[in-house]
Amino acid sequence: MTFKKLVALSIILLFHFGIKAQKTNHTFALSDSSFMLDGKPFQIISGEMHYPRVPREAWRARMKMAKAMGLNTIGTYVFWNLHEPQKGKFDFSGNNDVAEFVKIAREEGLWVILRPSPYVCAEWEFGGYPYWLQNEKGLIVRSKEARYLKEYETYIKEVGRQLAPLQVNHGGNILMVQIENEYGSYGSDKEYLAINQRLFKEAGFDGLLYTCDPAKDFTKGNLPGLLPAINGIDDPQQVKKMVKDNHDGKGPFFIAEWYPAWFDWWGTRHHTVPAENYTAKLDRVLAAGISINMYMFHGGTTRGFMNGANYNDKDPFEPQISSYDYDAPLDEAGNPTPKFMLFRKAIAKHLPAGQTLPPVPAAKPSMDIPAIKLNQAAVLFNILPKPVINKTPLTFEDLNQDYGFVLYRTTIPGGKAGVLKLNELCDYAIVMVNGKRVGVLDRRHKQDSIAISLPAGKVRLDILVENLGRINFGPYLLKNNKGITESVLFDGKEVYNWAMYSLPFSQVSNISYTTKKAVDQPIVKKGIFNLVKVADTYLDMSRWGKGVVWVNGHNLGRYWSVGPQQTLYLPGEWLKKGKNDIVVFELLNSKKSTISGIRTPVLDKLQ
């Protein structure tokens, strides 16, 4: 390369990356009525997007879409159970590389609002808490209990090492950081909130801190001296009054969670809200100079076993589905919806003078995949690990198991009928007698008992239990053990001497496939398919029963014929030209052996 060409290339690169790549310390502060960025009024127009719900390979494309809709900021939670899945073992790699997520936002000209809480709710397993906290004797989350504060401090300091240097006052693009998360819906201990503030500062978060709470719990969850942000309301007068009443008569005003739609759970209709119902509200908020973060701008997918569940005394147990489409402006695959276009039009009216929006990137292509034959199989009973033996059933937590399944096995005398009762089943059980399914129990329907008839002789009783997701919101956050959490009774008598087989399905690459004939038992199936091109697709699981799917090692999430979700989103970024592999763990319909990919999702079909 000649010297002139090298200079020209340098100029092009400087022009392209320019200010975005330079580390410049900014100031971000509060005035009585607005946020002040480098001494000038700044209105936050933000959208929530969570890094683990989007393939890392697609982060940048989603952010370009955010810019095209008119957003200047991205909001994200930080998920403790992703980053410390086992005590003392931290992971900020791959799709967990939240620092890289923030840096890409900066390169795309976006600021970031960081929400490391450490409780996040978010329709996420245990509200973001790692399961192992429940094994620390006496530990109480969201409290001043010493064990909790010790683990919390260790975690938040690790997060600080990753992200504190990326705050705006250190040359980064993190504008402000939220402590706790809707704490007013849970408690009102201001001393506990002050401890949160101290721990954040000690972790290096020395910029602007704030709290957020829904209107009905607003006064309980804010901390004097910190900006109180509000969730769930969008009437400008009400927002301004509530903030002023709790912030020394001053602003600025920030709606931290504005809901243009909602999430879904198994067995109910897909939630949708017409964009027209919200466009005028967005326009009104922006016209009033109020900053806003829409939850969600882009939901993506809750892959693996990371969905949460809701439960309280009024409503049944409600585990959330894998799709986190949320009827958001950007759909599950990252494509603009009519809601996106209407919100873009509303935002464009409030841009600073002389500023225009970039064009909307083209939608991602999608494709059909002809029927894939899953011609390799492994019956679950043939691939069991070494069991743990105990007189009474052990929980997932007792087994140091986070997610997935546990098979409980024992032998009992047969030749009689009776009621089998699983005390405090969490959450879904397949009951088998001598390898044959005799029924299922589903916590959603408050089922814990089934009448069974045993053949003569010694009988093998197998109970396969699935963790459908730990509760992420509400009063039962502290009661989140999984499995058979108390005892098993048959015909009124307690059943003892159990073997527990841990089946976390954290990987599926080591499974041996030997089964030739069809059996009516939980089964793992595998197939190979070849592609000449790659694009997004949606795996049609509507004729299957219940289970989990992996493609090229990526856990795509759960499927369940009860709906409303009948497809699993398969990102084109995770497919390859040539050979691809697919693995399915099917619980109920072992005879199925083909899967097809279709071009559009099915998110609103109940059984």
XYZ file of C-alpha atoms in Angstrom:
607
model
C 0.000 0.000 0.000
C 1.384 3.429 -0.980
C 1.797 6.247 1.539
C -1.014 8.271 -0.122
C -3.385 5.308 0.045
C -2.469 4.737 3.701
C -3.213 8.374 4.551
C -6.504 8.212 2.640
C -7.489 5.032 4.473
C -6.619 6.623 7.816
C -8.839 9.613 7.013
C -11.718 7.311 6.050
C -11.361 5.300 9.268
C -11.170 8.456 11.374
C -14.273 9.814 9.667
C -16.119 6.526 10.143
C -15.248 5.893 13.776
C -14.288 9.445 14.679
C -15.691 10.790 17.897
C -17.298 7.465 18.680
C -13.890 5.859 19.112
C -12.290 8.699 21.074
C -12.363 8.470 24.855
C -13.774 11.794 25.967
C -14.933 12.461 29.506
C -18.424 13.924 29.583
C -20.508 15.401 32.343
C -24.001 14.178 33.056
C -25.963 15.914 35.763
C -29.399 17.006 36.908
C -31.012 20.412 36.678
C -34.348 21.303 38.216
C -36.184 20.263 35.065
C -33.906 18.250 32.771
C -30.843 16.082 32.450
C -27.717 18.017 31.494
C -25.181 16.401 29.163
C -21.994 18.463 28.931
C -23.924 21.410 30.318
C -26.765 21.244 27.800
C -30.319 19.924 28.280
C -30.635 16.312 27.145
C -33.812 14.280 26.748
C -33.289 10.544 27.115
C -35.217 8.561 24.496
C -34.330 5.028 25.444
C -35.391 1.492 24.678
C -34.768 -1.633 26.731
C -32.838 -4.478 25.108
C -31.131 -7.284 27.021
C -27.827 -8.655 25.782
C -28.505 -12.336 26.681
C -31.801 -12.291 24.785
C -30.089 -11.337 21.510
C -27.299 -13.317 19.820
C -24.011 -11.494 20.301
C -23.546 -11.573 16.527
C -26.720 -9.473 16.183
C -26.124 -6.816 18.870
C -24.885 -4.213 16.413
C -27.730 -4.755 13.943
C -30.310 -4.302 16.713
C -28.626 -1.075 17.793
C -28.713 0.273 14.261
C -32.455 -0.356 14.365
C -32.647 1.539 17.650
C -30.964 4.550 16.067
C -33.303 4.333 13.089
C -36.362 4.501 15.339
C -34.974 7.609 16.986
C -33.553 6.238 20.221
C -30.448 7.856 21.662
C -30.029 5.395 24.556
C -30.271 1.670 25.304
C -31.332 0.335 28.692
C -30.265 -3.082 29.953
C -30.328 -5.115 33.100
C -27.272 -7.067 34.290
C -28.100 -10.656 35.275
C -26.367 -12.048 38.347
C -27.222 -15.690 37.573
C -25.578 -15.414 34.153
C -22.380 -13.909 35.479
C -21.987 -16.013 38.651
C -23.803 -19.266 37.806
C -21.946 -21.065 40.595
C -20.594 -19.397 43.698
C -17.300 -17.630 43.002
C -17.216 -18.617 39.308
C -17.730 -15.576 37.113
C -18.466 -15.482 33.401
C -18.404 -12.355 31.234
C -17.591 -14.151 27.987
C -19.491 -14.732 24.750
C -23.112 -13.663 24.969
C -22.445 -12.635 28.596
C -19.910 -9.978 27.554
C -21.954 -7.028 28.746
C -18.974 -4.655 28.494
C -18.706 -5.375 24.775
C -22.455 -4.786 24.459
C -21.983 -1.334 25.982
C -18.983 -0.596 23.759
C -20.876 -1.543 20.599
C -23.657 0.810 21.666
C -21.067 3.570 21.920
C -19.713 2.794 18.466
C -23.264 3.080 17.148
C -23.745 6.466 18.790
C -25.943 5.266 21.663
C -25.781 6.035 25.358
C -26.559 3.319 27.918
C -28.623 3.160 31.095
C -27.309 0.328 33.258
C -29.516 -1.646 35.640
C -27.455 -4.152 37.664
C -29.908 -4.052 40.612
C -28.902 -7.061 41.452
C -32.582 -8.101 41.448
C -33.974 -7.549 37.951
C -37.409 -9.236 37.731
C -37.483 -9.116 33.890
C -39.434 -12.377 33.469
C -36.058 -13.970 34.186
C -35.229 -17.048 36.280
C -35.329 -16.129 40.003
C -35.441 -12.458 39.021
C -31.749 -12.680 38.109
C -30.560 -14.214 41.360
C -28.343 -17.331 41.099
C -30.043 -20.464 42.423
C -27.176 -21.226 44.823
C -28.062 -18.296 47.074
C -30.810 -20.565 48.415
C -28.139 -22.977 49.650
C -26.504 -20.342 51.862
C -28.024 -21.036 55.251
C -29.982 -18.076 56.587
C -29.469 -15.928 53.486
C -32.401 -13.652 52.656
C -32.343 -11.798 49.348
C -33.272 -8.092 49.188
C -32.461 -7.620 52.858
C -29.775 -6.437 55.261
C -28.973 -10.036 56.202
C -25.181 -10.327 56.407
C -24.712 -13.372 54.140
C -26.742 -11.782 51.389
C -24.852 -8.503 51.603
C -21.537 -10.368 51.459
C -22.474 -12.235 48.252
C -24.066 -9.103 46.811
C -20.886 -7.108 47.469
C -18.685 -9.733 45.811
C -20.918 -9.770 42.747
C -21.403 -6.032 42.319
C -17.657 -5.422 42.590
C -17.084 -7.902 39.746
C -19.685 -6.025 37.703
C -17.940 -2.779 38.592
C -14.623 -4.095 37.268
C -16.323 -4.745 33.949
C -18.504 -1.668 33.631
C -17.537 1.169 35.974
C -14.771 2.353 33.573
C -17.470 2.743 30.888
C -19.409 5.398 32.782
C -19.797 8.743 31.076
C -17.632 10.498 33.659
C -14.791 8.100 32.789
C -14.993 8.559 29.047
C -17.627 5.911 28.391
C -21.275 5.991 27.414
C -23.100 4.761 30.548
C -25.170 7.794 31.521
C -26.535 6.534 34.821
C -26.910 3.407 36.913
C -30.014 2.108 38.673
C -29.781 0.712 42.209
C -32.210 -2.032 43.216
C -35.297 -2.453 41.018
C -38.889 -1.618 41.879
C -37.968 -2.167 45.506
C -41.108 -0.341 46.647
C -43.164 -3.277 45.375
C -41.282 -5.520 47.796
C -40.269 -3.448 50.819
C -39.669 0.019 52.235
C -36.409 -0.231 54.184
C -34.497 2.987 53.408
C -31.462 1.748 55.309
C -31.303 -1.245 52.952
C -31.500 1.093 49.951
C -28.707 3.208 51.413
C -26.556 0.071 51.703
C -27.212 -0.550 48.007
C -26.032 2.962 47.212
C -22.861 2.478 49.250
C -22.060 -0.872 47.628
C -22.509 0.609 44.147
C -20.154 3.465 44.945
C -17.572 1.090 46.405
C -17.832 -0.944 43.186
C -16.803 2.142 41.224
C -20.195 3.426 40.126
C -19.477 7.016 41.049
C -21.689 8.752 38.504
C -25.418 9.399 38.560
C -27.435 6.798 40.497
C -31.231 6.537 40.557
C -34.129 4.319 41.686
C -37.275 3.252 39.838
C -40.679 2.172 41.116
C -44.287 1.888 39.950
C -46.625 4.694 40.931
C -48.464 2.815 43.690
C -45.172 1.989 45.480
C -43.256 5.126 44.528
C -42.663 6.565 47.977
C -41.538 3.229 49.439
C -38.824 2.553 46.882
C -36.954 5.817 46.452
C -34.009 7.044 48.488
C -33.580 10.687 49.515
C -30.823 12.296 47.487
C -31.253 10.007 44.476
C -33.387 10.746 41.438
C -36.657 8.774 41.675
C -37.755 7.433 38.284
C -41.276 6.151 37.758
C -42.633 3.064 36.016
C -45.879 2.350 34.232
C -47.547 5.767 33.900
C -47.300 8.299 31.085
C -49.514 11.216 32.047
C -47.059 14.168 32.046
C -48.726 16.057 34.874
C -48.888 12.982 37.097
C -45.265 12.066 36.356
C -44.009 15.559 37.161
C -46.055 15.848 40.337
C -44.924 12.485 41.734
C -41.251 13.139 40.996
C -41.383 16.657 42.465
C -43.187 15.412 45.571
C -40.368 12.950 46.189
C -37.371 14.979 44.975
C -37.385 18.299 46.814
C -39.822 19.865 44.375
C -37.506 19.314 41.400
C -36.985 17.138 38.350
C -35.737 15.975 36.001
C -38.470 13.559 34.996
C -37.790 10.035 33.808
C -40.232 7.225 33.022
C -37.891 4.291 33.596
C -40.277 1.632 32.261
C -42.987 2.550 29.744
C -44.942 -0.472 28.573
C -46.170 -0.410 24.972
C -47.104 -4.118 25.324
C -46.610 -7.094 27.653
C -45.084 -10.550 28.094
C -46.630 -14.026 27.725
C -46.899 -17.168 29.824
C -47.824 -20.734 28.938
C -51.489 -21.465 28.327
C -52.706 -17.890 27.739
C -53.163 -15.704 24.678
C -50.244 -13.788 23.176
C -50.420 -10.221 24.488
C -50.633 -7.494 21.857
C -51.447 -3.806 22.095
C -52.240 -1.702 19.000
C -49.536 0.892 18.405
C -52.217 3.512 17.864
C -53.114 3.208 21.550
C -49.645 4.382 22.536
C -48.316 6.644 19.810
C -50.154 9.735 21.046
C -49.011 9.004 24.600
C -45.392 8.837 23.466
C -45.818 12.100 21.584
C -47.302 13.766 24.665
C -44.511 12.587 26.970
C -41.778 13.786 24.613
C -43.521 17.118 24.055
C -43.527 17.644 27.831
C -39.742 17.245 27.924
C -39.931 14.017 29.926
C -37.274 11.357 29.370
C -38.425 7.817 28.727
C -37.258 4.201 28.494
C -39.682 1.902 26.658
C -39.845 -1.621 28.049
C -39.283 -3.364 25.692
C -37.895 -1.803 22.530
C -36.716 -5.267 21.549
C -37.472 -8.338 23.646
C -35.711 -11.108 21.760
C -35.770 -14.631 23.205
C -35.325 -16.048 26.697
C -33.269 -19.027 25.633
C -32.241 -22.068 27.573
C -33.992 -22.478 30.913
C -33.809 -18.807 31.912
C -37.482 -17.827 31.879
C -39.045 -16.845 35.175
C -42.532 -17.284 36.582
C -45.132 -15.264 38.436
C -47.073 -16.537 41.406
C -49.106 -15.021 44.225
C -52.064 -15.935 46.395
C -54.602 -14.651 43.845
C -53.166 -16.069 40.616
C -51.879 -19.536 39.667
C -48.258 -20.355 38.943
C -47.484 -18.723 35.573
C -44.176 -19.758 33.944
C -43.241 -17.518 31.022
C -42.672 -18.727 27.484
C -39.319 -18.676 25.697
C -40.279 -16.026 23.172
C -39.857 -12.548 24.634
C -41.327 -10.915 21.557
C -43.332 -8.673 23.917
C -45.205 -7.204 20.925
C -42.321 -4.734 20.983
C -41.494 -2.223 18.222
C -38.728 -4.552 17.071
C -39.987 -8.128 16.847
C -38.311 -11.248 18.243
C -36.044 -11.569 15.194
C -35.090 -7.883 15.178
C -37.387 -6.680 12.396
C -39.337 -3.398 12.510
C -43.080 -3.669 13.089
C -45.883 -1.172 12.366
C -45.429 -0.094 15.998
C -41.779 0.711 15.202
C -42.771 2.910 12.264
C -45.434 4.823 14.217
C -43.111 5.382 17.177
C -40.378 6.518 14.780
C -42.752 9.090 13.321
C -43.658 10.353 16.797
C -40.016 10.607 17.887
C -39.000 12.401 14.680
C -41.249 15.313 15.668
C -39.098 15.962 18.732
C -35.590 15.755 17.338
C -33.205 18.670 17.908
C -33.230 21.244 15.124
C -31.405 20.084 12.014
C -31.268 16.447 13.065
C -32.848 13.694 10.967
C -33.230 9.980 11.501
C -31.143 7.441 9.577
C -33.026 5.203 7.143
C -34.583 2.037 8.548
C -32.392 -0.997 7.758
C -33.994 -3.720 5.685
C -35.773 -6.547 7.494
C -33.775 -9.738 7.890
C -34.543 -12.479 5.368
C -36.207 -15.649 6.611
C -36.514 -19.059 5.024
C -38.330 -22.365 5.073
C -36.390 -25.497 5.935
C -37.886 -28.727 4.553
C -38.673 -31.514 6.992
C -35.592 -32.543 8.970
C -35.489 -36.224 9.914
C -34.353 -36.946 13.453
C -33.164 -40.489 12.881
C -30.985 -40.904 15.970
C -32.550 -41.480 19.371
C -31.662 -42.085 23.011
C -34.268 -43.060 25.584
C -33.744 -40.980 28.708
C -33.496 -44.083 30.909
C -30.489 -45.254 28.865
C -28.413 -42.098 29.357
C -28.830 -41.488 33.064
C -25.851 -40.253 35.106
C -24.762 -41.712 38.419
C -27.541 -41.103 40.975
C -27.503 -39.547 44.406
C -29.146 -41.836 46.991
C -31.190 -40.490 49.893
C -34.000 -41.680 52.139
C -36.222 -38.743 51.126
C -36.397 -36.789 47.860
C -33.776 -34.067 47.386
C -34.456 -30.738 45.704
C -32.554 -29.321 42.753
C -30.763 -27.081 45.244
C -29.813 -30.048 47.442
C -28.258 -31.564 44.321
C -26.439 -28.307 43.473
C -28.402 -28.210 40.227
C -29.580 -24.969 38.712
C -31.977 -25.787 35.861
C -33.392 -28.581 33.747
C -34.773 -31.858 35.095
C -34.340 -34.396 37.874
C -35.464 -38.025 37.660
C -36.630 -39.435 41.009
C -36.636 -43.244 41.192
C -37.632 -45.770 43.840
C -39.055 -49.277 44.163
C -42.336 -49.961 45.960
C -44.521 -53.052 46.547
C -47.209 -53.460 43.904
C -50.509 -55.229 43.617
C -52.720 -52.392 44.808
C -54.213 -49.052 43.824
C -53.986 -45.712 45.578
C -53.300 -42.024 45.308
C -49.737 -40.879 44.662
C -49.181 -37.442 46.201
C -46.144 -35.188 45.663
C -46.092 -32.618 48.419
C -44.983 -29.215 47.096
C -44.172 -30.274 43.543
C -42.153 -27.646 41.677
C -43.103 -27.653 38.872
C -44.067 -30.325 36.317
C -43.898 -34.095 36.732
C -44.250 -37.123 34.497
C -45.158 -40.187 36.556
C -44.075 -43.586 35.202
C -44.686 -47.084 36.508
C -42.247 -49.723 35.256
C -41.217 -47.300 32.502
C -44.759 -46.573 31.317
C -46.267 -43.114 31.698
C -49.388 -43.145 33.876
C -49.956 -39.394 34.131
C -48.585 -35.881 34.480
C -48.868 -33.305 37.255
C -48.744 -29.592 36.515
C -48.224 -26.914 39.150
C -50.034 -24.381 36.935
C -53.229 -26.304 37.699
C -52.349 -26.934 41.350
C -51.979 -30.642 40.615
C -50.004 -32.707 43.094
C -51.863 -36.048 43.198
C -52.818 -38.840 40.825
C -54.660 -42.137 41.288
C -52.545 -45.055 40.053
C -52.923 -48.815 39.966
C -49.773 -50.881 40.502
C -49.178 -54.339 39.009
C -48.223 -57.217 41.253
C -44.652 -57.598 42.463
C -41.976 -54.994 42.967
C -42.721 -51.821 40.983
C -40.254 -49.231 39.738
C -41.649 -45.754 40.229
C -40.050 -42.966 38.173
C -40.981 -39.307 38.488
C -39.340 -36.906 36.018
C -39.586 -33.351 37.349
C -38.980 -30.207 35.306
C -38.057 -26.813 36.732
C -40.338 -24.513 34.696
C -38.597 -21.366 35.965
C -38.154 -19.874 39.413
C -40.501 -17.109 40.509
C -39.173 -13.690 39.498
C -41.715 -11.387 41.130
C -43.916 -11.265 44.174
C -44.096 -12.469 47.768
C -42.838 -15.989 47.004
C -39.421 -14.917 45.754
C -37.960 -16.517 48.884
C -39.702 -19.863 48.222
C -38.008 -20.959 45.031
C -36.715 -24.491 45.573
C -37.335 -26.874 42.685
C -38.127 -30.554 42.348
C -40.061 -32.607 44.881
C -39.519 -30.152 47.687
C -41.156 -32.098 50.505
C -42.357 -35.730 50.534
C -44.016 -38.394 48.386
C -47.002 -40.359 49.672
C -48.661 -43.428 48.185
C -51.930 -44.653 49.619
C -51.387 -42.293 52.559
C -47.930 -43.624 53.482
C -44.614 -41.875 52.887
C -42.368 -43.344 50.198
C -38.650 -43.614 51.022
C -35.313 -44.654 49.492
C -34.900 -42.505 46.419
C -32.304 -42.304 43.682
C -31.999 -38.827 42.137
C -30.550 -38.397 38.649
C -29.491 -34.834 37.780
C -30.337 -33.854 34.216
C -29.407 -30.178 33.777
C -28.954 -30.557 29.996
C -26.312 -27.829 30.084
C -24.874 -29.502 26.983
C -25.989 -32.251 24.611
C -22.776 -33.068 22.764
C -21.945 -36.139 24.857
C -25.158 -38.122 24.353
C -24.895 -41.626 22.854
C -27.738 -42.475 20.491
C -28.537 -46.196 20.416
C -32.333 -46.574 20.337
C -33.784 -48.116 17.175
C -37.453 -48.701 17.975
C -40.070 -46.208 19.106
C -40.852 -46.163 22.839
C -43.409 -44.161 24.788
C -40.907 -42.564 27.161
C -39.044 -39.259 27.395
C -36.492 -39.372 24.609
C -33.645 -37.378 23.059
C -33.584 -37.252 19.263
C -30.984 -35.932 16.862
C -30.875 -35.091 13.178
C -28.529 -33.574 10.622
C -29.566 -31.093 7.939
C -27.641 -29.346 5.202
C -28.107 -25.770 4.018
C -26.916 -23.983 0.885
C -27.802 -20.606 2.431
C -28.498 -19.296 5.913
C -31.269 -17.027 7.139
C -33.628 -16.787 10.092
C -36.263 -19.472 10.459
C -38.851 -20.617 12.979
C -38.936 -24.278 13.979
C -42.524 -25.527 13.873
C -43.077 -27.519 17.073
C -46.885 -27.497 16.930
C -47.150 -31.258 16.391
C -44.723 -32.131 19.145
C -45.584 -32.306 22.844
C -43.243 -30.651 25.308
C -39.508 -30.217 25.449
C -36.352 -28.333 24.516
C -34.445 -27.826 21.237
C -30.755 -27.269 20.507
C -29.297 -26.328 17.107
C -25.530 -26.409 16.641
C -25.187 -26.495 20.426
C -27.380 -23.436 21.059
C -30.318 -24.024 23.398
C -33.233 -22.282 21.633
C -35.614 -22.637 24.557
C -38.704 -24.612 25.493
C -41.699 -25.602 23.420
C -45.058 -26.813 24.727
C -48.171 -27.665 22.756
C -50.387 -25.781 25.248
C -49.228 -22.564 23.519
C -49.443 -19.752 22.783
C -45.932 -20.181 21.371
C -45.782 -22.924 18.741
C -42.488 -22.024 17.044
C -38.921 -21.535 18.224
C -36.920 -18.694 16.687
C -33.681 -19.929 15.122
C -31.363 -16.995 14.281
C -29.581 -17.174 10.970
C -26.404 -16.175 12.813
C -26.361 -19.619 14.436
C -26.767 -21.610 11.220
C -23.997 -22.697 8.857
C -23.774 -23.402 5.171
C -23.398 -27.130 4.907
C -23.909 -29.459 7.865
C -26.022 -28.452 10.899
C -27.262 -30.575 13.786
C -30.476 -30.441 15.796
C -31.242 -32.142 19.122
C -34.678 -32.390 20.718
C -35.546 -33.591 24.214
C -39.212 -34.605 23.963
C -41.180 -35.474 27.088
C -44.608 -36.527 25.848
C -44.729 -37.398 22.147
C -41.842 -39.744 21.483
C -43.193 -40.858 18.091
C -42.479 -37.526 16.396
C -39.361 -37.565 14.252
C -39.495 -34.613 11.811
C -39.210 -30.841 12.208
C -39.593 -28.106 9.605
C -38.550 -24.482 9.573
C -41.091 -21.847 8.499
C -40.754 -18.180 7.575
C -42.958 -16.581 10.217
C -43.513 -17.235 13.923
C -46.633 -18.719 15.495
C -47.010 -17.015 18.869
C -50.768 -17.024 19.426
C -52.127 -20.546 19.098
C -53.493 -22.332 22.137
C -54.024 -26.082 22.295
